[in-house]
Structure formats: C-alpha cells, structure tokens
XYZ file of N, CA and C in Angstrom:
648
model
N -11.332 11.169 9.689
C -11.952 9.909 9.133
C -13.451 9.362 8.838
N -13.543 9.450 7.989
C -15.013 9.062 7.464
C -16.084 7.805 8.347
N -17.371 7.730 8.542
C -18.150 6.588 8.663
C -18.638 5.702 8.035
N -17.764 6.047 6.905
C -17.916 5.151 6.050
C -16.445 4.375 5.542
N -15.748 5.417 5.814
C -13.802 4.702 6.051
C -13.703 3.595 6.767
N -14.662 4.138 8.070
C -14.474 3.555 9.340
C -15.226 2.009 9.145
N -16.247 1.998 8.622
C -16.874 0.873 8.396
C -16.469 -0.434 7.616
N -14.869 0.188 6.113
C -14.871 -0.628 5.768
C -14.026 -1.568 6.637
N -13.571 -0.795 7.906
C -12.669 -1.977 8.890
C -14.108 -2.707 9.558
N -14.604 -2.250 9.740
C -15.816 -3.207 10.741
C -16.319 -3.917 9.519
N -16.595 -4.355 8.837
C -16.638 -4.797 7.694
C -15.792 -6.358 7.533
N -14.444 -5.499 7.466
C -14.108 -6.729 7.574
C -13.526 -7.252 8.423
N -13.481 -7.536 9.691
C -13.625 -7.546 10.755
C -14.831 -8.228 11.384
N -16.363 -8.277 10.517
C -17.687 -8.946 10.581
C -17.219 -9.975 9.252
N -16.569 -10.168 8.761
C -16.442 -10.898 7.368
C -15.884 -12.247 8.174
N -14.457 -11.061 8.847
C -12.772 -12.118 9.156
C -12.897 -12.408 10.962
N -13.590 -13.027 11.414
C -13.664 -12.572 13.019
C -12.357 -12.339 13.709
N -11.551 -13.721 12.620
C -10.024 -14.121 13.735
C -8.860 -12.554 13.114
N -9.833 -11.475 12.502
C -8.911 -10.424 11.710
C -9.022 -9.653 13.384
N -9.962 -9.780 14.333
C -10.345 -8.593 15.292
C -9.330 -8.542 15.728
N -8.358 -8.978 16.866
C -7.369 -8.867 17.075
C -6.524 -7.763 16.378
N -6.175 -7.979 15.407
C -5.768 -6.743 14.744
C -5.872 -5.198 14.704
N -7.288 -5.108 15.208
C -8.288 -4.004 14.796
C -7.288 -2.410 14.967
N -6.676 -2.458 16.194
C -5.985 -1.724 16.289
C -5.007 -1.162 15.132
N -4.532 -2.007 14.953
C -3.317 -1.382 14.345
C -3.740 -1.802 12.596
N -5.253 -2.628 12.555
C -5.423 -1.982 10.882
C -6.278 -0.335 10.450
N -6.747 -0.064 11.776
C -6.838 1.425 12.173
C -6.259 2.586 12.051
N -4.806 2.054 12.635
C -3.512 3.041 12.441
C -3.595 2.817 11.002
N -3.557 1.952 10.225
C -2.819 1.776 8.921
C -3.530 3.035 8.221
N -4.851 2.772 8.206
C -5.798 3.563 7.735
C -5.964 4.487 7.722
N -5.315 5.203 9.346
C -4.831 6.199 8.964
C -3.373 7.306 9.016
N -2.727 6.437 8.709
C -1.428 6.621 7.725
C -1.377 6.617 6.976
N -1.987 6.121 6.456
C -2.975 6.209 4.628
C -3.383 7.168 4.474
N -4.310 7.872 4.744
C -5.290 8.553 5.120
C -4.150 10.434 4.833
N -3.168 10.329 5.709
C -2.964 11.349 6.278
C -1.511 11.505 5.255
N -0.860 10.285 4.787
C -0.332 10.120 3.578
C -0.546 10.945 2.394
N -2.062 10.251 1.720
C -2.592 11.105 0.695
C -3.707 13.320 0.669
N -3.753 12.829 2.672
C -4.158 14.278 2.703
C -3.025 15.260 2.102
N -1.796 14.811 2.371
C -0.214 15.492 2.098
C 0.757 15.324 0.999
N -0.388 14.494 -0.167
C -0.162 14.401 -1.441
C 1.363 13.366 -1.324
N 1.102 12.579 -0.514
C 1.768 11.585 -0.957
C 1.811 10.606 -1.397
N 2.775 9.197 -1.579
C 1.727 7.859 -1.910
C 2.487 6.685 -1.737
N 1.725 5.926 -1.558
C 2.266 4.254 -1.809
C 3.051 3.816 -1.791
N 3.848 3.181 -1.416
C 5.440 2.595 -1.982
C 5.610 1.279 -1.138
N 5.008 -0.275 -2.235
C 4.545 -1.586 -1.850
C 6.176 -2.130 -1.572
N 6.430 -3.119 -1.375
C 7.237 -4.055 -1.676
C 7.072 -5.754 -0.369
N 7.484 -6.728 -1.630
C 7.532 -8.652 -1.155
C 7.973 -8.986 -1.662
N 8.298 -9.916 -0.767
C 9.292 -11.056 -2.427
C 7.676 -12.340 -2.377
N 8.233 -12.899 -3.784
C 7.266 -13.557 -3.757
C 6.445 -13.834 -3.964
N 4.659 -14.749 -3.439
C 3.507 -13.750 -4.078
C 3.188 -12.456 -2.901
N 4.108 -12.275 -1.866
C 4.606 -10.882 -1.407
C 4.245 -9.924 -2.435
N 5.100 -10.069 -3.188
C 5.366 -9.232 -4.355
C 4.236 -8.860 -5.374
N 3.351 -10.546 -5.524
C 2.058 -10.169 -6.227
C 1.275 -9.060 -5.461
N 1.439 -9.816 -4.056
C 0.103 -8.833 -3.753
C 0.399 -7.243 -3.623
N 1.507 -6.750 -3.874
C 1.977 -5.217 -3.799
C 1.934 -5.022 -4.905
N 1.581 -5.453 -6.181
C 1.713 -4.922 -7.548
C -0.045 -5.104 -7.360
N -0.735 -6.135 -6.860
C -2.185 -6.039 -6.992
C -3.008 -4.886 -5.857
N -1.913 -4.204 -5.066
C -2.759 -3.150 -4.267
C -2.350 -2.033 -4.889
N -1.212 -2.052 -5.938
C -0.663 -1.542 -6.607
C -2.457 -0.934 -8.043
N -2.783 -1.952 -8.354
C -3.842 -2.184 -9.158
C -4.576 -1.567 -8.772
N -5.356 -1.553 -6.978
C -6.641 -1.525 -6.685
C -6.209 0.163 -6.430
N -5.223 0.805 -5.900
C -4.934 2.558 -5.876
C -4.923 3.119 -7.196
N -4.724 3.166 -7.974
C -4.417 3.796 -8.848
C -5.624 3.616 -9.974
N -6.189 3.117 -9.514
C -8.022 2.913 -10.350
C -8.822 2.997 -10.000
N -10.342 3.019 -10.179
C -11.341 2.921 -9.590
C -11.238 1.279 -9.165
N -12.004 1.460 -7.682
C -11.811 -0.335 -7.187
C -13.739 -0.345 -6.582
N -14.190 0.021 -5.605
C -15.451 0.210 -5.691
C -15.991 1.316 -6.612
N -15.528 2.246 -6.469
C -16.274 3.347 -6.530
C -15.811 3.921 -8.333
N -17.027 4.243 -8.675
C -16.610 5.097 -10.115
C -14.848 6.574 -10.029
N -14.618 6.861 -9.398
C -13.642 8.267 -8.800
C -14.091 8.751 -9.992
N -14.669 9.092 -10.930
C -15.121 10.282 -12.025
C -14.476 12.073 -11.219
N -13.615 12.225 -12.827
C -13.217 13.549 -12.593
C -13.762 14.521 -12.618
N -13.572 15.617 -12.351
C -14.165 17.187 -11.851
C -13.908 17.454 -12.986
N -14.451 18.849 -12.589
C -14.909 19.889 -13.767
C -13.411 20.437 -13.732
N -12.498 20.791 -12.606
C -11.440 21.182 -12.873
C -10.544 20.319 -13.657
N -10.618 18.998 -13.913
C -9.490 17.816 -14.845
C -10.639 18.625 -15.847
N -11.958 18.490 -16.387
C -12.394 18.921 -17.737
C -11.781 20.540 -18.088
N -11.712 21.342 -16.909
C -10.970 22.516 -18.031
C -9.479 22.231 -18.321
N -8.603 21.271 -17.670
C -7.921 21.355 -18.376
C -7.448 20.730 -19.386
N -7.742 19.618 -19.470
C -8.369 18.852 -20.393
C -8.563 19.658 -21.638
N -9.898 20.675 -21.910
C -10.149 21.348 -22.667
C -9.120 22.423 -23.170
N -8.210 22.671 -22.503
C -7.064 23.560 -22.250
C -6.159 23.301 -23.237
N -5.899 22.168 -22.478
C -4.397 21.677 -22.872
C -4.590 20.369 -24.378
N -5.491 19.827 -24.489
C -6.120 18.852 -25.631
C -7.442 18.582 -26.332
N -8.225 19.101 -26.890
C -10.198 19.652 -26.420
C -9.821 18.296 -27.298
N -9.245 18.182 -28.670
C -9.806 16.932 -28.982
C -9.672 15.606 -28.507
N -9.465 15.387 -27.271
C -9.094 14.275 -25.991
C -10.153 14.859 -25.259
N -10.440 15.422 -24.412
C -10.627 15.883 -23.325
C -12.279 14.704 -23.433
N -13.184 15.096 -23.952
C -14.216 14.191 -23.448
C -13.690 12.694 -23.801
N -12.963 12.230 -24.432
C -12.170 10.616 -24.131
C -11.717 10.471 -22.810
N -10.878 11.267 -22.465
C -10.512 11.256 -21.064
C -11.327 11.249 -20.270
N -12.532 12.054 -20.037
C -13.557 12.531 -18.695
C -14.140 11.227 -18.629
N -14.259 10.793 -19.704
C -14.995 9.390 -19.834
C -14.612 8.190 -19.245
N -13.111 7.901 -19.041
C -12.229 7.131 -18.891
C -11.766 6.752 -18.418
N -11.002 8.058 -17.710
C -9.902 8.565 -16.717
C -10.558 8.493 -15.336
N -10.174 7.651 -14.573
C -10.515 7.912 -13.081
C -9.535 8.654 -12.029
N -10.260 9.498 -11.255
C -8.973 9.966 -9.928
C -8.490 8.352 -9.379
N -6.896 9.009 -9.377
C -6.012 7.895 -8.354
C -5.849 8.302 -7.203
N -4.743 7.784 -6.226
C -4.265 7.790 -5.159
C -3.029 6.925 -5.773
N -1.837 7.704 -5.394
C -0.352 7.272 -5.719
C -0.167 6.425 -5.012
N 0.367 4.981 -5.456
C 1.251 3.950 -5.125
C 1.708 3.272 -6.139
N 3.064 3.202 -5.998
C 4.203 2.512 -7.059
C 4.052 0.984 -6.164
N 4.961 0.444 -7.126
C 5.396 -1.302 -6.297
C 6.879 -1.471 -7.349
N 7.894 -1.519 -5.742
C 9.169 -1.550 -6.153
C 9.206 -3.108 -6.648
N 8.827 -3.988 -6.622
C 9.183 -5.272 -7.312
C 9.151 -5.821 -9.010
N 8.844 -4.672 -9.322
C 8.873 -4.476 -11.374
C 10.222 -3.925 -11.938
N 11.028 -3.412 -11.100
C 12.147 -2.414 -11.587
C 12.962 -3.149 -12.049
N 12.440 -4.316 -13.533
C 13.458 -5.564 -13.322
C 14.847 -4.889 -13.581
N 15.112 -3.930 -14.220
C 16.635 -3.498 -14.971
C 17.223 -2.717 -14.014
N 17.146 -1.550 -13.195
C 17.177 -1.690 -12.190
C 17.620 -2.435 -10.566
N 16.987 -3.054 -10.723
C 17.025 -4.171 -9.686
C 18.147 -5.264 -10.095
N 18.072 -5.838 -11.344
C 18.929 -6.714 -10.927
C 20.458 -6.315 -11.604
N 20.717 -5.026 -12.187
C 22.174 -4.082 -12.833
C 22.467 -4.293 -10.720
N 21.332 -3.431 -9.638
C 22.256 -3.334 -8.675
C 22.314 -4.257 -7.636
N 21.432 -5.370 -8.306
C 22.012 -7.105 -7.043
C 23.109 -7.384 -8.571
N 23.414 -7.222 -8.861
C 25.114 -7.886 -9.820
C 26.059 -6.971 -9.127
N 25.710 -5.062 -9.425
C 26.678 -4.592 -9.164
C 27.040 -4.022 -7.822
N 26.153 -4.425 -6.920
C 26.200 -3.731 -5.409
C 25.438 -4.909 -4.477
N 24.570 -4.769 -3.969
C 23.903 -6.269 -3.088
C 22.783 -5.876 -2.969
N 21.786 -7.872 -3.855
C 21.153 -7.996 -4.021
C 20.446 -7.702 -3.007
N 20.168 -8.098 -1.539
C 19.426 -7.182 -0.773
C 19.325 -5.725 -0.412
N 19.634 -4.780 -0.967
C 19.308 -3.652 -1.267
C 18.855 -3.165 -1.923
N 18.084 -3.972 -2.672
C 17.364 -3.489 -4.154
C 16.193 -2.941 -3.859
N 15.333 -3.081 -2.959
C 14.445 -2.506 -2.138
C 14.551 -1.133 -1.396
N 15.598 -0.955 -1.015
C 16.755 0.161 -0.103
C 16.450 0.989 -1.148
N 16.757 0.683 -2.661
C 18.517 1.729 -2.969
C 16.868 2.158 -3.668
N 16.091 1.211 -3.227
C 14.651 2.124 -4.570
C 13.563 3.464 -3.353
N 13.751 3.092 -2.417
C 13.460 3.700 -1.208
C 13.979 5.519 -0.898
N 15.547 5.085 -1.172
C 16.123 6.134 -1.231
C 16.144 7.210 -2.443
N 15.908 6.339 -3.554
C 15.953 7.029 -4.379
C 14.678 7.846 -4.869
N 13.376 7.019 -4.294
C 11.664 7.702 -4.514
C 11.081 7.999 -3.349
N 11.965 7.710 -2.533
C 10.739 7.891 -1.115
C 10.700 9.438 -0.521
N 9.753 10.209 -0.050
C 9.602 11.294 0.774
C 8.985 11.521 1.740
N 9.042 12.377 2.226
C 8.779 12.009 4.016
C 7.050 12.094 3.692
N 6.340 12.562 3.395
C 4.654 12.494 2.831
C 4.504 10.849 2.837
N 5.098 9.904 2.074
C 5.276 8.778 1.549
C 5.434 7.533 2.414
N 4.193 6.768 2.341
C 4.012 5.244 3.417
C 4.671 4.167 2.940
N 5.660 3.274 3.284
C 6.093 2.244 2.432
C 5.961 1.226 3.417
N 4.675 0.637 2.789
C 3.348 -0.770 3.004
C 4.637 -2.423 2.404
N 5.074 -2.698 3.239
C 6.201 -3.623 3.366
C 5.658 -5.382 3.968
N 5.593 -5.861 2.730
C 5.188 -7.844 3.248
C 6.537 -8.286 3.073
N 5.872 -8.989 4.437
C 6.987 -10.317 4.784
C 5.920 -11.088 5.071
N 5.662 -12.452 4.751
C 4.669 -13.424 6.064
C 5.678 -13.828 7.424
N 6.599 -13.874 7.105
C 7.766 -14.223 7.894
C 7.838 -13.111 8.545
N 7.988 -11.921 8.084
C 8.499 -10.870 9.126
C 10.380 -10.612 9.444
N 11.394 -11.261 8.379
C 12.396 -11.630 8.305
C 13.007 -11.003 7.073
N 12.372 -11.582 6.253
C 13.191 -10.741 4.328
C 13.733 -9.528 4.965
N 15.488 -10.159 4.518
C 16.236 -8.782 4.787
C 15.817 -7.901 3.543
N 15.708 -7.731 2.797
C 15.580 -7.044 1.388
C 13.759 -6.240 1.956
N 13.276 -6.629 2.812
C 12.151 -6.031 3.244
C 12.297 -5.559 4.643
N 13.456 -5.688 5.224
C 14.130 -4.821 6.663
C 14.578 -3.708 6.102
N 15.869 -4.116 5.429
C 16.489 -2.887 5.136
C 15.521 -1.591 4.277
N 14.902 -2.253 3.865
C 13.927 -0.945 2.669
C 12.979 -0.108 3.816
N 12.657 -0.840 4.883
C 12.348 -0.350 6.418
C 12.746 0.799 6.550
N 14.299 0.206 6.941
C 15.053 1.070 7.599
C 15.335 2.004 6.568
N 15.497 2.227 5.616
C 15.967 3.432 4.812
C 14.794 4.261 4.645
N 13.495 3.628 5.043
C 12.142 4.885 4.855
C 12.316 5.276 6.530
N 12.713 4.613 7.563
C 12.361 5.177 8.765
C 13.812 6.472 8.795
N 14.910 6.573 8.049
C 15.686 7.311 8.251
C 15.835 8.271 7.120
N 14.778 7.955 5.861
C 13.928 9.299 5.430
C 12.695 10.067 5.503
N 12.466 9.891 6.803
C 11.150 9.773 7.419
C 9.587 9.749 7.293
N 9.441 8.138 6.015
C 8.983 8.268 5.773
C 7.552 7.268 7.010
N 6.368 7.610 6.673
C 5.581 6.171 7.447
C 5.694 4.820 6.550
N 5.662 3.677 8.028
C 6.197 2.673 7.443
C 5.310 1.489 8.214
N 4.764 0.809 7.554
C 3.833 -0.290 7.597
C 4.200 -1.639 7.121
N 3.918 -3.014 8.057
C 3.966 -3.937 7.706
C 3.093 -4.596 7.632
N 3.376 -5.868 7.344
C 2.283 -6.975 6.902
C 3.044 -8.045 7.048
N 2.422 -8.965 8.241
C 3.296 -9.835 8.754
C 2.346 -11.441 8.889
N 2.898 -12.202 9.214
C 2.059 -12.839 9.969
C 1.853 -12.975 11.906
N 1.909 -14.421 12.528
C 1.692 -14.472 13.564
C 2.890 -13.697 14.350
N 3.457 -13.868 14.540
C 5.019 -13.248 15.339
C 5.601 -12.530 14.878
N 4.951 -12.071 13.816
C 5.898 -10.494 13.359
C 7.300 -10.272 12.723
N 7.982 -11.902 13.179
C 10.026 -11.946 13.127
C 10.283 -10.712 13.637
N 11.434 -10.407 12.601
C 12.144 -9.273 13.239
C 12.205 -7.874 13.280
N 10.283 -8.098 12.119
C 10.004 -6.926 12.622
C 9.304 -5.886 12.891
N 8.577 -6.965 14.114
C 7.969 -6.600 15.146
C 8.978 -7.380 16.318
N 9.760 -7.892 16.275
C 10.642 -8.160 17.565
C 11.735 -6.910 17.594
N 11.967 -6.232 16.642
C 13.044 -5.463 16.452
C 12.578 -3.867 15.685
N 10.542 -4.020 15.922
C 10.060 -2.328 15.888
C 11.170 -2.035 14.566
N 11.043 -2.503 13.181
C 11.481 -2.158 12.296
C 10.382 -1.306 11.272
N 9.055 -1.534 12.390
C 8.051 -0.316 11.547
C 6.887 0.341 12.400
N 6.665 1.569 11.817
C 5.733 2.241 12.762
C 4.092 1.430 13.297
N 4.158 0.495 12.366
C 2.941 -0.503 12.040
C 2.498 -1.698 11.732
N 2.762 -2.097 12.290
C 2.885 -3.759 12.195
C 1.486 -4.828 12.519
N 1.102 -4.939 11.155
C -0.632 -5.946 11.414
C 0.282 -7.355 11.078
N 0.063 -7.976 12.158
C 0.597 -9.358 12.346
C -0.702 -10.481 12.156
N -1.248 -10.450 11.417
C -2.720 -11.707 10.759
C -2.515 -13.625 11.486
N -2.900 -12.972 12.126
C -2.976 -14.818 13.322
C -2.632 -15.950 12.746
N -1.748 -16.480 11.763
C -1.376 -17.257 11.085
C -0.043 -18.053 11.126
N 0.766 -19.026 10.539
C 1.332 -19.173 11.214
C 2.650 -19.821 9.501
N 1.416 -20.604 8.536
C 2.405 -21.102 7.452
C 1.509 -19.318 6.466
N 2.943 -20.316 5.611
C 3.111 -19.166 4.786
C 1.876 -19.073 3.796
N 1.205 -19.642 3.514
C -0.004 -19.834 2.788
C -1.614 -18.953 3.243
N -1.172 -19.970 4.190
C -2.895 -19.335 4.735
C -2.119 -17.849 5.346
N -0.961 -17.155 6.023
C -1.062 -15.651 5.562
C -1.329 -14.916 4.803
N -0.871 -15.499 3.725
C -1.230 -14.725 2.753
C -2.487 -14.367 2.355
N -3.513 -15.680 2.746
C -4.982 -16.035 2.653
C -5.811 -15.240 3.758
N -4.833 -14.246 4.409
C -5.795 -13.150 5.344
C -5.097 -11.770 4.764
N -3.867 -11.648 4.762
C -3.482 -10.914 3.826
C -4.034 -9.478 2.448
N -4.564 -11.177 1.924
C -5.366 -10.260 0.952
C -6.439 -9.588 1.190
N -7.393 -10.011 2.116
C -8.846 -9.418 2.015
C -7.943 -7.877 3.902
N -7.165 -7.925 4.103
C -6.528 -7.114 5.107
C -6.384 -5.737 3.690
N -5.745 -5.839 2.763
C -5.036 -4.917 2.057
C -6.099 -4.361 1.077
N -6.659 -5.324 1.053
C -8.653 -5.110 -0.075
C -9.007 -3.745 1.150
N -9.426 -4.319 2.378
C -10.135 -3.640 3.175
C -9.327 -1.672 3.574
N -7.828 -2.359 3.326
C -6.977 -0.949 3.295
C -7.433 0.225 1.827
N -7.434 -0.670 1.053
C -7.939 0.285 -0.979
C -9.065 0.627 -0.458
N -10.056 0.040 0.126
C -11.476 0.132 0.096
C -11.491 1.420 1.044
N -10.466 1.220 1.733
C -11.074 2.180 3.219
C -10.346 3.964 2.953
N -9.770 4.156 1.954
C -8.300 5.298 1.372
C -9.396 5.374 0.358
N -9.768 4.586 -0.095
C -10.731 5.126 -1.637
C -12.113 6.287 -1.116
N -12.409 5.588 -0.030
C -14.334 5.475 0.567
C -13.945 7.674 1.173
N -13.038 7.411 1.691
C -12.548 8.520 2.700
C -12.318 9.789 1.193
N -11.728 9.518 -0.015
C -11.379 10.777 -0.956
C -12.408 10.236 -1.552
N -12.869 9.051 -2.406
C -14.071 9.515 -3.773
C -15.321 8.777 -3.227
N -15.233 9.610 -1.397
C -17.403 8.075 -1.295
C -17.660 9.538 -1.382
C-alpha cells in the first residue's frame, strides 16, 4: 500500500474521529480492494433503499476520475489510433482510467422477473452467482446488518470465492453475529439515517484510497 493510499485512511479518521474504532477494518477493506484490482477483478455493490443509492454512488466514483484525472497512457493511444484513428484524439482527451465496478440494484428487468418467478430475496444472490468471480469483491451495504437479500448475496459470494466486505451500523446485525462477511465495517451509530451519514465518508475514503493506489 502506498503512503498516499494509507493517508486516505488517516485523513478520514482525523476528519471523523468517531470512526477511529473502525480503523483496522477500514484498512483491511482497502487492502482487499487493492488485491481485487491487482488481480483484474471488480467491485460488486448492493444494498436497499438509501444503501442502494450508496451502491450506485460508489460505482460512479470508481468508474471515472474521482479526485485524480486518470489520463490514459501511450498504450491506449496506440490501440485507439490502430482501431479508430478518427476518434483517437477525442477518446484520449475525455476517457479516463477505470476501477471496474458494478451495482446490482439497477437490473430492473432481471430483478423484477426473478422476484416474480423465483424468490424476491435472492435477486442479489442470483446476480452474484452469474457475474461474481474469484478475484472480485462484494461490498454489501445494510444499515441493520439484517437485510435478507444482502445476507444471501454474501453467502453466494463466499461460495464462489469472492472477498466480502459489509458496511453496517454499530451492532452489525446478523452479518456480524453470524460472520457472514470477511470484513465488517460497523460504524458507531444506531439510527438508520445516522448510520448512512457515516457510510458516505467511509466509502468515499475507499474510493479515494484505491484511486491513489492505482492512479496516484
């Protein structure tokens, strides 16, 4: 881990001291994401309600430049000039390096069909089964730690050999008590909206840290 990557963690703790007890799990989560991207994996995110919006938010920060410009290098210039010379300059000016990530909450056709035909609480699990690979990481967000569809997604991810990170509240619910995730970040709040207010700086830090590691 680069010094600038680790600095993202220490900066978060200095800005939000209430998260200090989470530091070991925050560090473990950053290390897991670095390993995922070093092995050409992707992040898969899921959650319900506000946590669904958070899953989408995380993908948005990873798939394009967040704090850094992520300019494409000479290798991409050569590929574009060979494949599509008329567009090469435009691509190089505007496209940015990515940290591959997908959200499971926006598959409307699949989600509604599977919920209607099979089992609503297995919608995320079905997607993990189909898209998850051993080098991927599942980031499962549940303020209570008890969301059934999130729990099942974690179970299938473990069966497929994915690394799993959970983002929850103080108790961690079943995710923590039943050890359903490899890493559980339990922010020290109990009310849903207060938990969500702490989830935002946590996942912003995760995005900043991996961006620094690969593009800093």
